Tab-separated table of C-alpha atoms and ligand atoms in Angstrom:
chain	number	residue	atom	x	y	z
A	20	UNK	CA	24.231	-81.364	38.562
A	21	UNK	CA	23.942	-84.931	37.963
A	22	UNK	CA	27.404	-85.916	37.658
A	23	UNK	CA	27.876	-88.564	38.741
A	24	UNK	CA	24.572	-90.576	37.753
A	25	UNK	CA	26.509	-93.568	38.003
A	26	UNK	CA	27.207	-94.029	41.395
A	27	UNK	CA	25.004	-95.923	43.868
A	28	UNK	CA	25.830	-93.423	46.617
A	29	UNK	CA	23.465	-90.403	45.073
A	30	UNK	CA	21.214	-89.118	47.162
A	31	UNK	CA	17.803	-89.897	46.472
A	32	UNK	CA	16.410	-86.435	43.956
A	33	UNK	CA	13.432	-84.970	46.397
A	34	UNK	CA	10.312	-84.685	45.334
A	35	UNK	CA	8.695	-81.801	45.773
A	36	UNK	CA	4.977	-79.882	44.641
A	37	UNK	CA	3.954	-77.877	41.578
A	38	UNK	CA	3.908	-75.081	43.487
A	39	UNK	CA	5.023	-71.544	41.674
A	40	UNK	CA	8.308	-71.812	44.362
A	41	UNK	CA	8.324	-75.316	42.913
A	42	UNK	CA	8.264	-74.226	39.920
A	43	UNK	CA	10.869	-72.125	39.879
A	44	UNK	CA	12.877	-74.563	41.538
A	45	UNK	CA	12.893	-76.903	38.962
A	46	UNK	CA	13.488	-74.334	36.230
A	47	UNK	CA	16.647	-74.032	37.424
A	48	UNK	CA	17.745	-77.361	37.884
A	49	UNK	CA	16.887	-77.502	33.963
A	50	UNK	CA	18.390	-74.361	33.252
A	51	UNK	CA	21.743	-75.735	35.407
A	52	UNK	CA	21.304	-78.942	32.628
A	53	UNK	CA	20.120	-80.961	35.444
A	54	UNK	CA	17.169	-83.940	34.908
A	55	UNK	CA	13.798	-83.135	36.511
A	56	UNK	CA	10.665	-86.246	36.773
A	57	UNK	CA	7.289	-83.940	35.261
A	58	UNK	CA	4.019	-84.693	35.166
A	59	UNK	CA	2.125	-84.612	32.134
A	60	UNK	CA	-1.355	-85.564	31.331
A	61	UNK	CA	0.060	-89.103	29.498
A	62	UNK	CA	2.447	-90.175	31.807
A	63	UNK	CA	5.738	-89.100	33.786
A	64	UNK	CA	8.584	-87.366	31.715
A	65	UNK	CA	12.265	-86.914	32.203
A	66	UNK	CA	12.737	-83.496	31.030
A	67	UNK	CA	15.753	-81.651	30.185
A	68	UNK	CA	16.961	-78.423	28.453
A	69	UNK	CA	16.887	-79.850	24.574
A	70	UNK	CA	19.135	-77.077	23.489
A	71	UNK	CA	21.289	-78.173	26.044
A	72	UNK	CA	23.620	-81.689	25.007
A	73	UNK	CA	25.154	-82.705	27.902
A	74	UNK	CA	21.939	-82.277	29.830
A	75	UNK	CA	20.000	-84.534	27.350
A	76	UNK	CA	23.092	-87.037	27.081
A	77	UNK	CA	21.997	-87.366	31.001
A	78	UNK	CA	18.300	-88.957	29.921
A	79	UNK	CA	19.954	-91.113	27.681
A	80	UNK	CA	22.095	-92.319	30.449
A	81	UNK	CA	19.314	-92.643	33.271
A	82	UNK	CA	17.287	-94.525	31.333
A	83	UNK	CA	19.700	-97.114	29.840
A	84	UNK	CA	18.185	-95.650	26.506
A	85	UNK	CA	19.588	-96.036	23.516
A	86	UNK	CA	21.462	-93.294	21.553
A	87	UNK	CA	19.563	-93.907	18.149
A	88	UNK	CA	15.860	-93.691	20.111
A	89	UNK	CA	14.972	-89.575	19.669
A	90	UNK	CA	13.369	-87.989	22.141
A	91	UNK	CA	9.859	-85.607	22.114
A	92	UNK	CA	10.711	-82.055	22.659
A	93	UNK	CA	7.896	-79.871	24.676
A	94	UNK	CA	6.819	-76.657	23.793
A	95	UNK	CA	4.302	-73.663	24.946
A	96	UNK	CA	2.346	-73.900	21.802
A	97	UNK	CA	2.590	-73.367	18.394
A	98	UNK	CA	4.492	-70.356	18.306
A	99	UNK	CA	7.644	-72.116	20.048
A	100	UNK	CA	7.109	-75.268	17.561
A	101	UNK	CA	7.657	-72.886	14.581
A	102	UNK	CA	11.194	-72.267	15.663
A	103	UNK	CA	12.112	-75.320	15.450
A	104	UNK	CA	9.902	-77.524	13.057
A	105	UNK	CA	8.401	-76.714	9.674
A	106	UNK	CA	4.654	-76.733	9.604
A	107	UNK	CA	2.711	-77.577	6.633
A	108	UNK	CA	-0.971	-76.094	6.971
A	109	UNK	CA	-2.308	-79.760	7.558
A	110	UNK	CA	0.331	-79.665	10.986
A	111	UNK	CA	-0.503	-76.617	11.930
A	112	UNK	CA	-4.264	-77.299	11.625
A	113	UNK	CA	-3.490	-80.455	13.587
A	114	UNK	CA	-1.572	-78.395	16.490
A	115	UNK	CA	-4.492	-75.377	16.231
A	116	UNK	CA	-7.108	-78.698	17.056
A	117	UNK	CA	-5.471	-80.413	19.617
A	118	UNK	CA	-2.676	-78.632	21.219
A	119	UNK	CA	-2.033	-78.381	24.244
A	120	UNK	CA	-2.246	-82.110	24.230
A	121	UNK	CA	-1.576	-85.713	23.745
A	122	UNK	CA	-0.992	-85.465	20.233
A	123	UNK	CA	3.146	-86.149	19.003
A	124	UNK	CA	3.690	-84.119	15.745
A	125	UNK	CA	6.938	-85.594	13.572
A	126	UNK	CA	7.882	-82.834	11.161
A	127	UNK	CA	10.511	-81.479	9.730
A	128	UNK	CA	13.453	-79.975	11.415
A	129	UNK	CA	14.237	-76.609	10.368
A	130	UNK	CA	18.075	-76.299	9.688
A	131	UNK	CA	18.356	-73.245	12.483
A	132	UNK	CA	16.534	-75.388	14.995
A	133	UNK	CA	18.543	-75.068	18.470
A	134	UNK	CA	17.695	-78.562	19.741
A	135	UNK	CA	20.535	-80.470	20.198
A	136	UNK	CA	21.086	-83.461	17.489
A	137	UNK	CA	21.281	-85.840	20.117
A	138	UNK	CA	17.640	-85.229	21.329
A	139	UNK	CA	16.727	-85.716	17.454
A	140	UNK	CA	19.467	-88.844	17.163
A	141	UNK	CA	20.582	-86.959	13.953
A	142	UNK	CA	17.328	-87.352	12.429
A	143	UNK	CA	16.026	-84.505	9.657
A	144	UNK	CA	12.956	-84.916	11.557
A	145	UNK	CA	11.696	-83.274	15.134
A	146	UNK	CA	9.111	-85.158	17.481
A	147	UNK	CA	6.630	-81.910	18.966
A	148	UNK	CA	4.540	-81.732	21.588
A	149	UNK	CA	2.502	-78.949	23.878
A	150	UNK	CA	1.744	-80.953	27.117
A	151	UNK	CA	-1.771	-80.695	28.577
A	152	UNK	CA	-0.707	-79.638	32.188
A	153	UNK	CA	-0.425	-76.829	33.985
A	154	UNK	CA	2.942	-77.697	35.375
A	155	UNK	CA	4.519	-78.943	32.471
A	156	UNK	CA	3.700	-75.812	30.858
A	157	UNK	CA	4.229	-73.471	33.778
A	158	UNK	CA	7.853	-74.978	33.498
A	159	UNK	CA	8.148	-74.598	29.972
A	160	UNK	CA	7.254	-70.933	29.902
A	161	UNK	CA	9.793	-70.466	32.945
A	162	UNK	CA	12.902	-72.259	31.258
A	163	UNK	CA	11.656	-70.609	27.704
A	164	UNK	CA	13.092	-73.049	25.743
A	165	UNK	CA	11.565	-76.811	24.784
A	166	UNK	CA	11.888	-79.453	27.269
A	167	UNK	CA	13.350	-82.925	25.839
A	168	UNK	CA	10.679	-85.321	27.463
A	169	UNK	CA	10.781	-89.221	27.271
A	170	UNK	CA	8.853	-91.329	29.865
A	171	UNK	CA	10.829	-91.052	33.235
A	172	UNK	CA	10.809	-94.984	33.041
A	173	UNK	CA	14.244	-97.033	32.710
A	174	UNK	CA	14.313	-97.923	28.872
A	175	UNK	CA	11.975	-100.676	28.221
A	176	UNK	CA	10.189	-101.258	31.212
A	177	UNK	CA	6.397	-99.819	32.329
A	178	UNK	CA	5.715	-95.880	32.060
A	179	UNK	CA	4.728	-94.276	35.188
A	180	UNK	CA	1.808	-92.567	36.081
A	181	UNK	CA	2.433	-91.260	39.280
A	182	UNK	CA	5.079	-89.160	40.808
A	183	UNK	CA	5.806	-92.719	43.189
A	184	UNK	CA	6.543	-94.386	40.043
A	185	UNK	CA	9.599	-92.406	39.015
A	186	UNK	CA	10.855	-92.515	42.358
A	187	UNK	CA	11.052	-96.364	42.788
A	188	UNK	CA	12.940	-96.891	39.279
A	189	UNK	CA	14.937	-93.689	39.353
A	190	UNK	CA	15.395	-91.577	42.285
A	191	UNK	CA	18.977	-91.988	42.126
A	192	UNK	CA	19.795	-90.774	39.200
A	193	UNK	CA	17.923	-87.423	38.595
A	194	UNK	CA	17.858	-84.476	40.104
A	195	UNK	CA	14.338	-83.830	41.210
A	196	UNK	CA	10.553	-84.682	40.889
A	197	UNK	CA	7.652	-82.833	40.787
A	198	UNK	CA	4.767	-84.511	42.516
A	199	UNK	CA	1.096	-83.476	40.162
A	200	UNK	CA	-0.598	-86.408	41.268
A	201	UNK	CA	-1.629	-89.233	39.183
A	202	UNK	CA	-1.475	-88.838	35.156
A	203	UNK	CA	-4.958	-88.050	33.689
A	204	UNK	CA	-4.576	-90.202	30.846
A	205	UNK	CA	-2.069	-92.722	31.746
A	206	UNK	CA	-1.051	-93.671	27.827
A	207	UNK	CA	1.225	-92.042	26.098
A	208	UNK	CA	0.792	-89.312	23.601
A	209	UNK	CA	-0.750	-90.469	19.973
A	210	UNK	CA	2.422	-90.046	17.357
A	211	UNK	CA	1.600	-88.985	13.931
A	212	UNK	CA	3.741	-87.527	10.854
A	213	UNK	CA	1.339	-85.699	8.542
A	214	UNK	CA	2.693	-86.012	5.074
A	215	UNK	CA	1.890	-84.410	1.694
A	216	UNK	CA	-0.537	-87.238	0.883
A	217	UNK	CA	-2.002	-87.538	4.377
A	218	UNK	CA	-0.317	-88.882	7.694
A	219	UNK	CA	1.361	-91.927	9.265
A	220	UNK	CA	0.155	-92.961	12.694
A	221	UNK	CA	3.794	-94.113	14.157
A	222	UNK	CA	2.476	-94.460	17.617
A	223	UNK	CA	-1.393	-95.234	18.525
A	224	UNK	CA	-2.019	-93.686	22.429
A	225	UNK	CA	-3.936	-91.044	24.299
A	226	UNK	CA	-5.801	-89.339	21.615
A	227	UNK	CA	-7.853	-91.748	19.622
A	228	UNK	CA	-7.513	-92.184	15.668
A	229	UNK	CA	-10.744	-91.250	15.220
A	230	UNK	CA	-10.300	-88.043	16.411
A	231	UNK	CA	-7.302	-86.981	14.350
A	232	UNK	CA	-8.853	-89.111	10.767
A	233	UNK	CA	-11.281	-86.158	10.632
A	234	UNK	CA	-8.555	-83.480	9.685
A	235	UNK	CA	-6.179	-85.842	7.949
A	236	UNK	CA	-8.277	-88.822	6.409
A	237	UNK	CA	-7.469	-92.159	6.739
A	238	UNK	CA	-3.608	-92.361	9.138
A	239	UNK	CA	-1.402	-95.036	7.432
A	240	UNK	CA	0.256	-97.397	9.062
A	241	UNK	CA	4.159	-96.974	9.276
A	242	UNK	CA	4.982	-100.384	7.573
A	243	UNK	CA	2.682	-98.975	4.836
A	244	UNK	CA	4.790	-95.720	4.453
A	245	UNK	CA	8.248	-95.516	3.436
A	246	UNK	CA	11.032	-94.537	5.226
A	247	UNK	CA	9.169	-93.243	8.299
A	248	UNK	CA	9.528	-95.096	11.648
A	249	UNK	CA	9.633	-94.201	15.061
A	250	UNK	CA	12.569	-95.820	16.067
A	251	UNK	CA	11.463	-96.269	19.597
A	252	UNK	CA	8.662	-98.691	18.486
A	253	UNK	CA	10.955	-101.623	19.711
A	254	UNK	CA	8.750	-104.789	19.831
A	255	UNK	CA	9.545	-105.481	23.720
A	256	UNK	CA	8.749	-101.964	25.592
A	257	UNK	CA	6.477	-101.175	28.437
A	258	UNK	CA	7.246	-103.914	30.003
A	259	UNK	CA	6.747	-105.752	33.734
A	260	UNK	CA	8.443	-108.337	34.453
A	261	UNK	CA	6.001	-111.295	34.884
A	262	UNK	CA	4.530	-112.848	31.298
A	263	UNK	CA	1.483	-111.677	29.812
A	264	UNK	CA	-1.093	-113.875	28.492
A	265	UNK	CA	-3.743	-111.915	26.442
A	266	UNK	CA	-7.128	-111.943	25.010
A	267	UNK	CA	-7.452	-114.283	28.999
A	268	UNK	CA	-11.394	-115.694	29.296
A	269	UNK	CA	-9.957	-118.091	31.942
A	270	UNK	CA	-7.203	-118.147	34.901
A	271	UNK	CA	-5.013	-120.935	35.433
A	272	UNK	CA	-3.152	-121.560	39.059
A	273	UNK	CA	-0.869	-118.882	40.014
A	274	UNK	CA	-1.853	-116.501	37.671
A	275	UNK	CA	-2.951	-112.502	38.250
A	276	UNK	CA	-5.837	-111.955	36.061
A	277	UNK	CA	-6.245	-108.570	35.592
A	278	UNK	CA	-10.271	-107.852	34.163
A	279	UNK	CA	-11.992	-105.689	31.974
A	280	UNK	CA	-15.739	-105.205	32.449
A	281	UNK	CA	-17.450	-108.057	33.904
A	282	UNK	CA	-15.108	-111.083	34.435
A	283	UNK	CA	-15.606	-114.075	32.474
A	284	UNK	CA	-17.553	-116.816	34.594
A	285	UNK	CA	-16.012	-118.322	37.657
A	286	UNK	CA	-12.981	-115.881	37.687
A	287	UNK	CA	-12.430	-113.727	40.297
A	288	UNK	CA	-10.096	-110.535	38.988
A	289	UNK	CA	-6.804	-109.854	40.900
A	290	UNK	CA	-7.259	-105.940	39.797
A	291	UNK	CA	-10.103	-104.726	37.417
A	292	UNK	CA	-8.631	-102.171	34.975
A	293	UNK	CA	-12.366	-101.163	34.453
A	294	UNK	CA	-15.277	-102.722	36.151
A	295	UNK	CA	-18.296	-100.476	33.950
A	296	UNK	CA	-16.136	-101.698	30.685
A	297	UNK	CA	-14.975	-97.616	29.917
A	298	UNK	CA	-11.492	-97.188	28.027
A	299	UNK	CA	-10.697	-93.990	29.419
A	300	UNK	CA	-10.447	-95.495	32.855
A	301	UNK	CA	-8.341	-98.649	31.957
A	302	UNK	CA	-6.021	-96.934	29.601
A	303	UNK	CA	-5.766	-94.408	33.471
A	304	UNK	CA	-5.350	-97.827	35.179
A	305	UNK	CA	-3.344	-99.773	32.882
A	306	UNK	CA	1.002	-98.862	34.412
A	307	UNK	CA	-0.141	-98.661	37.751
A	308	UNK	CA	-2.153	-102.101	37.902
A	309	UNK	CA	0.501	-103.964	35.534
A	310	UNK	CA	3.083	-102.423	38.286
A	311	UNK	CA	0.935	-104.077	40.994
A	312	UNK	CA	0.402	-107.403	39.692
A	313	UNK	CA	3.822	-107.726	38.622
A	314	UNK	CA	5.287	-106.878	42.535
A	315	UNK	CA	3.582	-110.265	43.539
A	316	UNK	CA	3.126	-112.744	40.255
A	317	UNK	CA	5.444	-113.833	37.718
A	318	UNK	CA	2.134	-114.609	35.485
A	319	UNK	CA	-0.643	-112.207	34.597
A	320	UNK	CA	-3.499	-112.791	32.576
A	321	UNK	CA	-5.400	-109.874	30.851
A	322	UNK	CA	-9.512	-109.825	29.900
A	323	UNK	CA	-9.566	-109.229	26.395
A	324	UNK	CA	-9.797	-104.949	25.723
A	325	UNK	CA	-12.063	-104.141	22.955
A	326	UNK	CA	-9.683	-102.315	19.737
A	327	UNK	CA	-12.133	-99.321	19.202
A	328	UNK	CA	-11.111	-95.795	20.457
A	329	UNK	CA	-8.353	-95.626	23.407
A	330	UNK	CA	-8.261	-99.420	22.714
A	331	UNK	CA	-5.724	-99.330	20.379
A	332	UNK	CA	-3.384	-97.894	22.282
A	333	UNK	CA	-4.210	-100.093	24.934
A	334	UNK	CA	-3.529	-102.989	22.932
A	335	UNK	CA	-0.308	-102.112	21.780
A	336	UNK	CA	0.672	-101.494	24.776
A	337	UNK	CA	-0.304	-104.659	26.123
A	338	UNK	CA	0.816	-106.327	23.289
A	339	UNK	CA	4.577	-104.873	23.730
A	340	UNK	CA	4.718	-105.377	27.280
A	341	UNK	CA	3.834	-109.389	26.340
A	342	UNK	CA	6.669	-109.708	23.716
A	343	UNK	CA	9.182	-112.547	24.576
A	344	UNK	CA	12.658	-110.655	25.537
B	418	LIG	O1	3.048	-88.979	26.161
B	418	LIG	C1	4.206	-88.987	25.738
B	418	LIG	O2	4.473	-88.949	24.525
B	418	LIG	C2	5.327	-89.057	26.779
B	418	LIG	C3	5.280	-87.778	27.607
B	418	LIG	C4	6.390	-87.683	28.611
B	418	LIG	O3	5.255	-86.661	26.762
B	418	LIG	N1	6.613	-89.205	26.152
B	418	LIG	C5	7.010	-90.353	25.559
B	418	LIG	O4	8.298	-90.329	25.108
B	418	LIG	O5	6.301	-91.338	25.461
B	418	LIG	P1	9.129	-91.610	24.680
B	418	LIG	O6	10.517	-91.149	24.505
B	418	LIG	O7	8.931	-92.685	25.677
B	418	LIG	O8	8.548	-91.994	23.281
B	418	LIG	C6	8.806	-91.131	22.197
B	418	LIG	C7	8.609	-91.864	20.889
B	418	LIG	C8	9.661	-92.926	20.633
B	418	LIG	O9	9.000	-94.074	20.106
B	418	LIG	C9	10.549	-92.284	19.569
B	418	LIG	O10	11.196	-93.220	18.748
B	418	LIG	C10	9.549	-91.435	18.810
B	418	LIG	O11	8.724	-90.911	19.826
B	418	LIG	N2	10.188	-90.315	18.115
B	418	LIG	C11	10.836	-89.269	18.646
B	418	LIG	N3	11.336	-88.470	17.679
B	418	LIG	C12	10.994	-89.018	16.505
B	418	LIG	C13	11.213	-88.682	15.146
B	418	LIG	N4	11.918	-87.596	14.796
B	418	LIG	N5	10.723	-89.495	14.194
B	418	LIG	C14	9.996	-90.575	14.509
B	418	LIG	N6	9.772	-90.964	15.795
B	418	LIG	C15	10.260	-90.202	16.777
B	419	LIG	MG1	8.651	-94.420	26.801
């Protein structure tokens, strides 16, 4: 399965429900070490058997990733974490609270842990997760082992949200997609690495800060913390093509302007990410409407989004996907 990923002649992988049959069907494609497109309540994952090289070799390949950038590994729950990642009882209080869910725990790998190194990128550390999805699960439980997950989204460019998404950029070179309709929260999972003397947020996303602060205390940031990183962090990711200009209160010829709340005076918004000014929608909005704009500008401009809550995340993100290549 998945051979020949290479080759412009590959059929097109189907994409199919989230059906039990479907279900089923896609757990053994993974089982075969093929590459299935799953939705998640983030965004769209490429998921393959982690215990399973070759098959996670082939993410690493579709996406034009790079070798050194680890991968999160998907589990049932707790239980399945525990075979492969030490908790201390701040993790596992962390799991217990928000599990299944967008919360990314880096912890230590234990040394019998059956995930292959390339899914880790030879790291002593393991990136966890327990997907908020019925599907995602319902495949997990089927293939019984954890799912190496990253966004199904070429390396570098815009996570998708919808099972349309993964088609357009990668069709060709996976093996099948399961259609679950448009991601819930449309932001990646939150990353954090709780510590001995509290926790590093590596990644801000889907589940705000303030949220996790209440078990750990104040979350570091990682240039504050030595030696952890999440190597994926790359300063140009999520990215359309057109240029972003941020922080926009204004809209100059032949620019998108994609709003926030009520537009600033005299500009009409190509796309609104959310009209009634609520975070949950836009961070839901944010892929599909960059996507959009950047089909039919080379220029967008983006309404400042407030920092508080899901606004962090949001901001990275937008701030990434404005970096200068
Ligand atoms: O919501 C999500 O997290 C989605 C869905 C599919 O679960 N997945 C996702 O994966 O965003 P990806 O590969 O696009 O981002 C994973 C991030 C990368 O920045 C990577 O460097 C970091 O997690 N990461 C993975 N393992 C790590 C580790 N052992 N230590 C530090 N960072 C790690
Ligand atoms: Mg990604």
């Amino acid at each position: 399965m998945n051979s020949d990923s290479e080759s412009p002649s590959r059929a097109p992988a189907p994409i199919i429900g989230v059906t039990d049959r479907d279900l089923d069907r896609a757990a053994s494609v993974i089982l075969a070490g093929g590459l299935v497109a799953i939705p998640t309540e983030t965004v769209y994952g490429l998921a393959a058997d982690a215990t399973n090289g070759v098959a996670v070799a082939k993410i690493f390949t579709a996406k034009g990733r790079p070798s050194f950038n680890p991968l999160i590994c998907h589990v049932s729950g707790i239980a399945m974490a525990e075979e492969l990642a030490e908790f201390s009882s701040l993790a596992r209080r962390l799991a217990e609270k928000f599990w299944p869910g967008p919360l990314t725990l880096v912890l230590p790998r234990r040394p019998e842990c059956p995930v292959a190194d390339l899914a880790t990128a030879g790291l002593p550390s393991i990136a966890l997760r327990s997907p908020k999805h019925i599907a995602a699960l319902g495949l997990i439980a089927r293939v019984g082992r954890p799912l190496a997950a990253p966004s199904a989204n070429p390396s570098e460019t815009l996570s998708p949200t919808t099972a349309q998404h993964v088609a357009h950029n990668l069709a060709s070179k996976i093996d099948l997609i399961l259609d679950g309709g448009a991601c819930a929260a449309g932001l990646e999972s939150t990353i954090v690495a709780p510590g001995k003397s509290g926790a590093v947020m590596l990644r801000p996303g889907a589940l705000p800060r303030a949220a996790i602060e209440q078990l750990t205390g104040p979350l570091t940031a990682p240039e504050a913390a030595s030696g952890v990183l999440a190597p994926g962090m790359l300063r140009r990711h999520y990215a359309p093509r057109a240029r972003l200009r941020l922080n926009a209160l204004d809209v100059t010829p032949g620019e998108a302007f994609l709003g926030f709340g009520a537009p600033p005076p005299g500009v009409l918004p190509s796309l609104n990410l959310s009209i009634r000014g609520d975070l949950e929608e836009a961070a839901a909005n944010l892929f599909a409407m960059l996507r959009t704009l950047d089909e039919s500008h080379s220029m967008i401009a983006v309404a400042p989004i407030p920092g508080a809550g899901l606004g962090e995340g949001i901001n990275d993100r937008l701030k990434r996907a404005g970096a200068l290549a």
